[in-house]
mmCIF file with all atom_site columns, C-alpha atoms in Angstrom:
data_model
loop_
_atom_site.group_PDB
_atom_site.id
_atom_site.type_symbol
_atom_site.label_atom_id
_atom_site.label_alt_id
_atom_site.label_comp_id
_atom_site.label_asym_id
_atom_site.label_entity_id
_atom_site.label_seq_id
_atom_site.pdbx_PDB_ins_code
_atom_site.Cartn_x
_atom_site.Cartn_y
_atom_site.Cartn_z
_atom_site.occupancy
_atom_site.B_iso_or_equiv
_atom_site.pdbx_formal_charge
_atom_site.auth_seq_id
_atom_site.auth_comp_id
_atom_site.auth_asym_id
_atom_site.auth_atom_id
_atom_site.pdbx_PDB_model_num
ATOM 1  C CA . MET A 1 1  ? 5.962   0.328   -23.018 1.00 70.00 ? 1  MET A CA 1
ATOM 2  C CA . SER A 1 2  ? 2.202   -0.447  -23.584 1.00 82.00 ? 2  SER A CA 1
ATOM 3  C CA . ALA A 1 3  ? -0.591  1.635   -22.368 1.00 86.00 ? 3  ALA A CA 1
ATOM 4  C CA . ILE A 1 4  ? -1.640  -0.765  -19.736 1.00 85.00 ? 4  ILE A CA 1
ATOM 5  C CA . ALA A 1 5  ? 2.053   -1.097  -18.407 1.00 86.00 ? 5  ALA A CA 1
ATOM 6  C CA . GLU A 1 6  ? 2.322   2.720   -18.113 1.00 91.00 ? 6  GLU A CA 1
ATOM 7  C CA . LYS A 1 7  ? -1.073  2.488   -16.155 1.00 90.00 ? 7  LYS A CA 1
ATOM 8  C CA . ILE A 1 8  ? 0.348   -0.126  -13.909 1.00 88.00 ? 8  ILE A CA 1
ATOM 9  C CA . SER A 1 9  ? 3.449   2.137   -13.353 1.00 90.00 ? 9  SER A CA 1
ATOM 10 C CA . ALA A 1 10 ? 1.188   5.218   -12.537 1.00 92.00 ? 10 ALA A CA 1
ATOM 11 C CA . VAL A 1 11 ? -0.703  3.287   -9.936  1.00 90.00 ? 11 VAL A CA 1
ATOM 12 C CA . ARG A 1 12 ? 2.403   1.828   -8.482  1.00 91.00 ? 12 ARG A CA 1
ATOM 13 C CA . ALA A 1 13 ? 3.901   5.378   -8.215  1.00 93.00 ? 13 ALA A CA 1
ATOM 14 C CA . GLY A 1 14 ? 0.732   6.596   -6.409  1.00 92.00 ? 14 GLY A CA 1
ATOM 15 C CA . ILE A 1 15 ? 0.677   3.910   -3.769  1.00 91.00 ? 15 ILE A CA 1
ATOM 16 C CA . ARG A 1 16 ? 4.345   4.506   -3.301  1.00 93.00 ? 16 ARG A CA 1
ATOM 17 C CA . ARG A 1 17 ? 3.657   8.379   -2.740  1.00 94.00 ? 17 ARG A CA 1
ATOM 18 C CA . ARG A 1 18 ? 0.960   7.519   -0.471  1.00 89.00 ? 18 ARG A CA 1
ATOM 19 C CA . ASP A 1 19 ? 2.579   4.923   1.707   1.00 87.00 ? 19 ASP A CA 1
ATOM 20 C CA . PRO A 1 20 ? 6.254   5.384   1.481   1.00 90.00 ? 20 PRO A CA 1
ATOM 21 C CA . ASP A 1 21 ? 6.990   4.044   4.899   1.00 87.00 ? 21 ASP A CA 1
ATOM 22 C CA . GLN A 1 22 ? 4.811   0.802   4.685   1.00 85.00 ? 22 GLN A CA 1
ATOM 23 C CA . LYS A 1 23 ? 7.532   -1.350  3.299   1.00 90.00 ? 23 LYS A CA 1
ATOM 24 C CA . GLU A 1 24 ? 5.788   -4.633  3.563   1.00 91.00 ? 24 GLU A CA 1
ATOM 25 C CA . PHE A 1 25 ? 2.517   -3.458  2.240   1.00 87.00 ? 25 PHE A CA 1
ATOM 26 C CA . LEU A 1 26 ? 4.432   -2.174  -0.707  1.00 91.00 ? 26 LEU A CA 1
ATOM 27 C CA . GLN A 1 27 ? 6.173   -5.350  -1.356  1.00 94.00 ? 27 GLN A CA 1
ATOM 28 C CA . ALA A 1 28 ? 2.864   -7.075  -1.160  1.00 91.00 ? 28 ALA A CA 1
ATOM 29 C CA . VAL A 1 29 ? 1.295   -4.624  -3.640  1.00 90.00 ? 29 VAL A CA 1
ATOM 30 C CA . ASP A 1 30 ? 4.534   -5.181  -5.936  1.00 91.00 ? 30 ASP A CA 1
ATOM 31 C CA . GLU A 1 31 ? 4.124   -9.053  -5.876  1.00 94.00 ? 31 GLU A CA 1
ATOM 32 C CA . VAL A 1 32 ? 0.256   -8.931  -6.705  1.00 92.00 ? 32 VAL A CA 1
ATOM 33 C CA . PHE A 1 33 ? 0.942   -6.497  -9.629  1.00 90.00 ? 33 PHE A CA 1
ATOM 34 C CA . GLU A 1 34 ? 3.606   -8.969  -10.973 1.00 91.00 ? 34 GLU A CA 1
ATOM 35 C CA . SER A 1 35 ? 1.168   -12.019 -10.594 1.00 94.00 ? 35 SER A CA 1
ATOM 36 C CA . LEU A 1 36 ? -1.900  -10.171 -12.070 1.00 92.00 ? 36 LEU A CA 1
ATOM 37 C CA . THR A 1 37 ? -0.133  -8.260  -14.890 1.00 91.00 ? 37 THR A CA 1
ATOM 38 C CA . PRO A 1 38 ? -1.121  -10.756 -17.501 1.00 92.00 ? 38 PRO A CA 1
ATOM 39 C CA . VAL A 1 39 ? -4.772  -10.352 -16.278 1.00 93.00 ? 39 VAL A CA 1
ATOM 40 C CA . PHE A 1 40 ? -4.673  -6.436  -16.376 1.00 91.00 ? 40 PHE A CA 1
ATOM 41 C CA . GLU A 1 41 ? -3.477  -6.981  -19.890 1.00 90.00 ? 41 GLU A CA 1
ATOM 42 C CA . ARG A 1 42 ? -6.279  -9.132  -21.008 1.00 92.00 ? 42 ARG A CA 1
ATOM 43 C CA . ASP A 1 43 ? -8.940  -7.290  -19.257 1.00 92.00 ? 43 ASP A CA 1
ATOM 44 C CA . PRO A 1 44 ? -8.059  -3.623  -17.915 1.00 88.00 ? 44 PRO A CA 1
ATOM 45 C CA . GLN A 1 45 ? -11.257 -3.189  -15.890 1.00 90.00 ? 45 GLN A CA 1
ATOM 46 C CA . TYR A 1 46 ? -9.513  -5.454  -13.279 1.00 92.00 ? 46 TYR A CA 1
ATOM 47 C CA . LEU A 1 47 ? -6.791  -2.954  -12.926 1.00 90.00 ? 47 LEU A CA 1
ATOM 48 C CA . GLU A 1 48 ? -9.425  -0.263  -12.093 1.00 88.00 ? 48 GLU A CA 1
ATOM 49 C CA . ALA A 1 49 ? -10.999 -2.601  -9.614  1.00 89.00 ? 49 ALA A CA 1
ATOM 50 C CA . PHE A 1 50 ? -7.484  -3.372  -7.925  1.00 89.00 ? 50 PHE A CA 1
ATOM 51 C CA . GLU A 1 51 ? -6.884  0.328   -7.583  1.00 87.00 ? 51 GLU A CA 1
ATOM 52 C CA . ARG A 1 52 ? -10.093 0.646   -5.467  1.00 87.00 ? 52 ARG A CA 1
ATOM 53 C CA . LEU A 1 53 ? -9.026  -2.349  -3.324  1.00 86.00 ? 53 LEU A CA 1
ATOM 54 C CA . VAL A 1 54 ? -5.395  -1.115  -2.416  1.00 84.00 ? 54 VAL A CA 1
ATOM 55 C CA . GLU A 1 55 ? -7.055  1.808   -0.870  1.00 80.00 ? 55 GLU A CA 1
ATOM 56 C CA . PRO A 1 56 ? -8.334  0.810   2.688   1.00 72.00 ? 56 PRO A CA 1
ATOM 57 C CA . GLU A 1 57 ? -11.866 1.411   3.500   1.00 72.00 ? 57 GLU A CA 1
ATOM 58 C CA . ARG A 1 58 ? -11.392 2.125   6.966   1.00 75.00 ? 58 ARG A CA 1
ATOM 59 C CA . GLN A 1 59 ? -8.198  2.687   9.022   1.00 77.00 ? 59 GLN A CA 1
ATOM 60 C CA . ILE A 1 60 ? -7.892  2.906   12.631  1.00 86.00 ? 60 ILE A CA 1
ATOM 61 C CA . VAL A 1 61 ? -4.749  4.893   13.903  1.00 87.00 ? 61 VAL A CA 1
ATOM 62 C CA . PHE A 1 62 ? -3.926  4.890   17.518  1.00 93.00 ? 62 PHE A CA 1
ATOM 63 C CA . ARG A 1 63 ? -1.005  6.220   19.481  1.00 94.00 ? 63 ARG A CA 1
ATOM 64 C CA . VAL A 1 64 ? 1.410   3.829   21.370  1.00 95.00 ? 64 VAL A CA 1
ATOM 65 C CA . PRO A 1 65 ? 3.225   5.557   24.459  1.00 96.00 ? 65 PRO A CA 1
ATOM 66 C CA . TRP A 1 66 ? 6.288   3.882   25.632  1.00 96.00 ? 66 TRP A CA 1
ATOM 67 C CA . VAL A 1 67 ? 9.491   4.405   27.469  1.00 96.00 ? 67 VAL A CA 1
ATOM 68 C CA . ASP A 1 68 ? 12.633  3.236   26.051  1.00 96.00 ? 68 ASP A CA 1
ATOM 69 C CA . ASP A 1 69 ? 15.596  1.996   27.696  1.00 96.00 ? 69 ASP A CA 1
ATOM 70 C CA . LYS A 1 70 ? 16.877  5.262   28.614  1.00 96.00 ? 70 LYS A CA 1
ATOM 71 C CA . GLY A 1 71 ? 13.924  6.465   30.335  1.00 95.00 ? 71 GLY A CA 1
ATOM 72 C CA . VAL A 1 72 ? 12.756  8.668   27.300  1.00 96.00 ? 72 VAL A CA 1
ATOM 73 C CA . GLN A 1 73 ? 9.170   8.843   26.742  1.00 96.00 ? 73 GLN A CA 1
ATOM 74 C CA . ARG A 1 74 ? 8.265   8.054   23.161  1.00 96.00 ? 74 ARG A CA 1
ATOM 75 C CA . VAL A 1 75 ? 5.170   7.786   21.030  1.00 95.00 ? 75 VAL A CA 1
ATOM 76 C CA . ASN A 1 76 ? 4.422   5.797   17.971  1.00 94.00 ? 76 ASN A CA 1
ATOM 77 C CA . ARG A 1 77 ? 1.462   5.460   15.805  1.00 88.00 ? 77 ARG A CA 1
ATOM 78 C CA . GLY A 1 78 ? -0.293  1.905   15.508  1.00 87.00 ? 78 GLY A CA 1
ATOM 79 C CA . PHE A 1 79 ? -2.641  1.021   12.645  1.00 79.00 ? 79 PHE A CA 1
ATOM 80 C CA . ARG A 1 80 ? -5.287  -1.541  12.454  1.00 77.00 ? 80 ARG A CA 1
#
């Protein structure tokens, strides 16, 4: 495994640890990594830039209270 492939694996693992419950986001990250791997191999500075892009600059978290069909009150988190 090349040095850049190891770095890509490490970045992917870090993202998976940070956001394990964000399945759609992880799928999108994997697809972009697959597409951009040749670019990262040619010029590793783009991998460093991509690492910064997958970390949101700002995230709004809010609660979403609701009542289910059985009358039990629930609270979920919403993200924007």
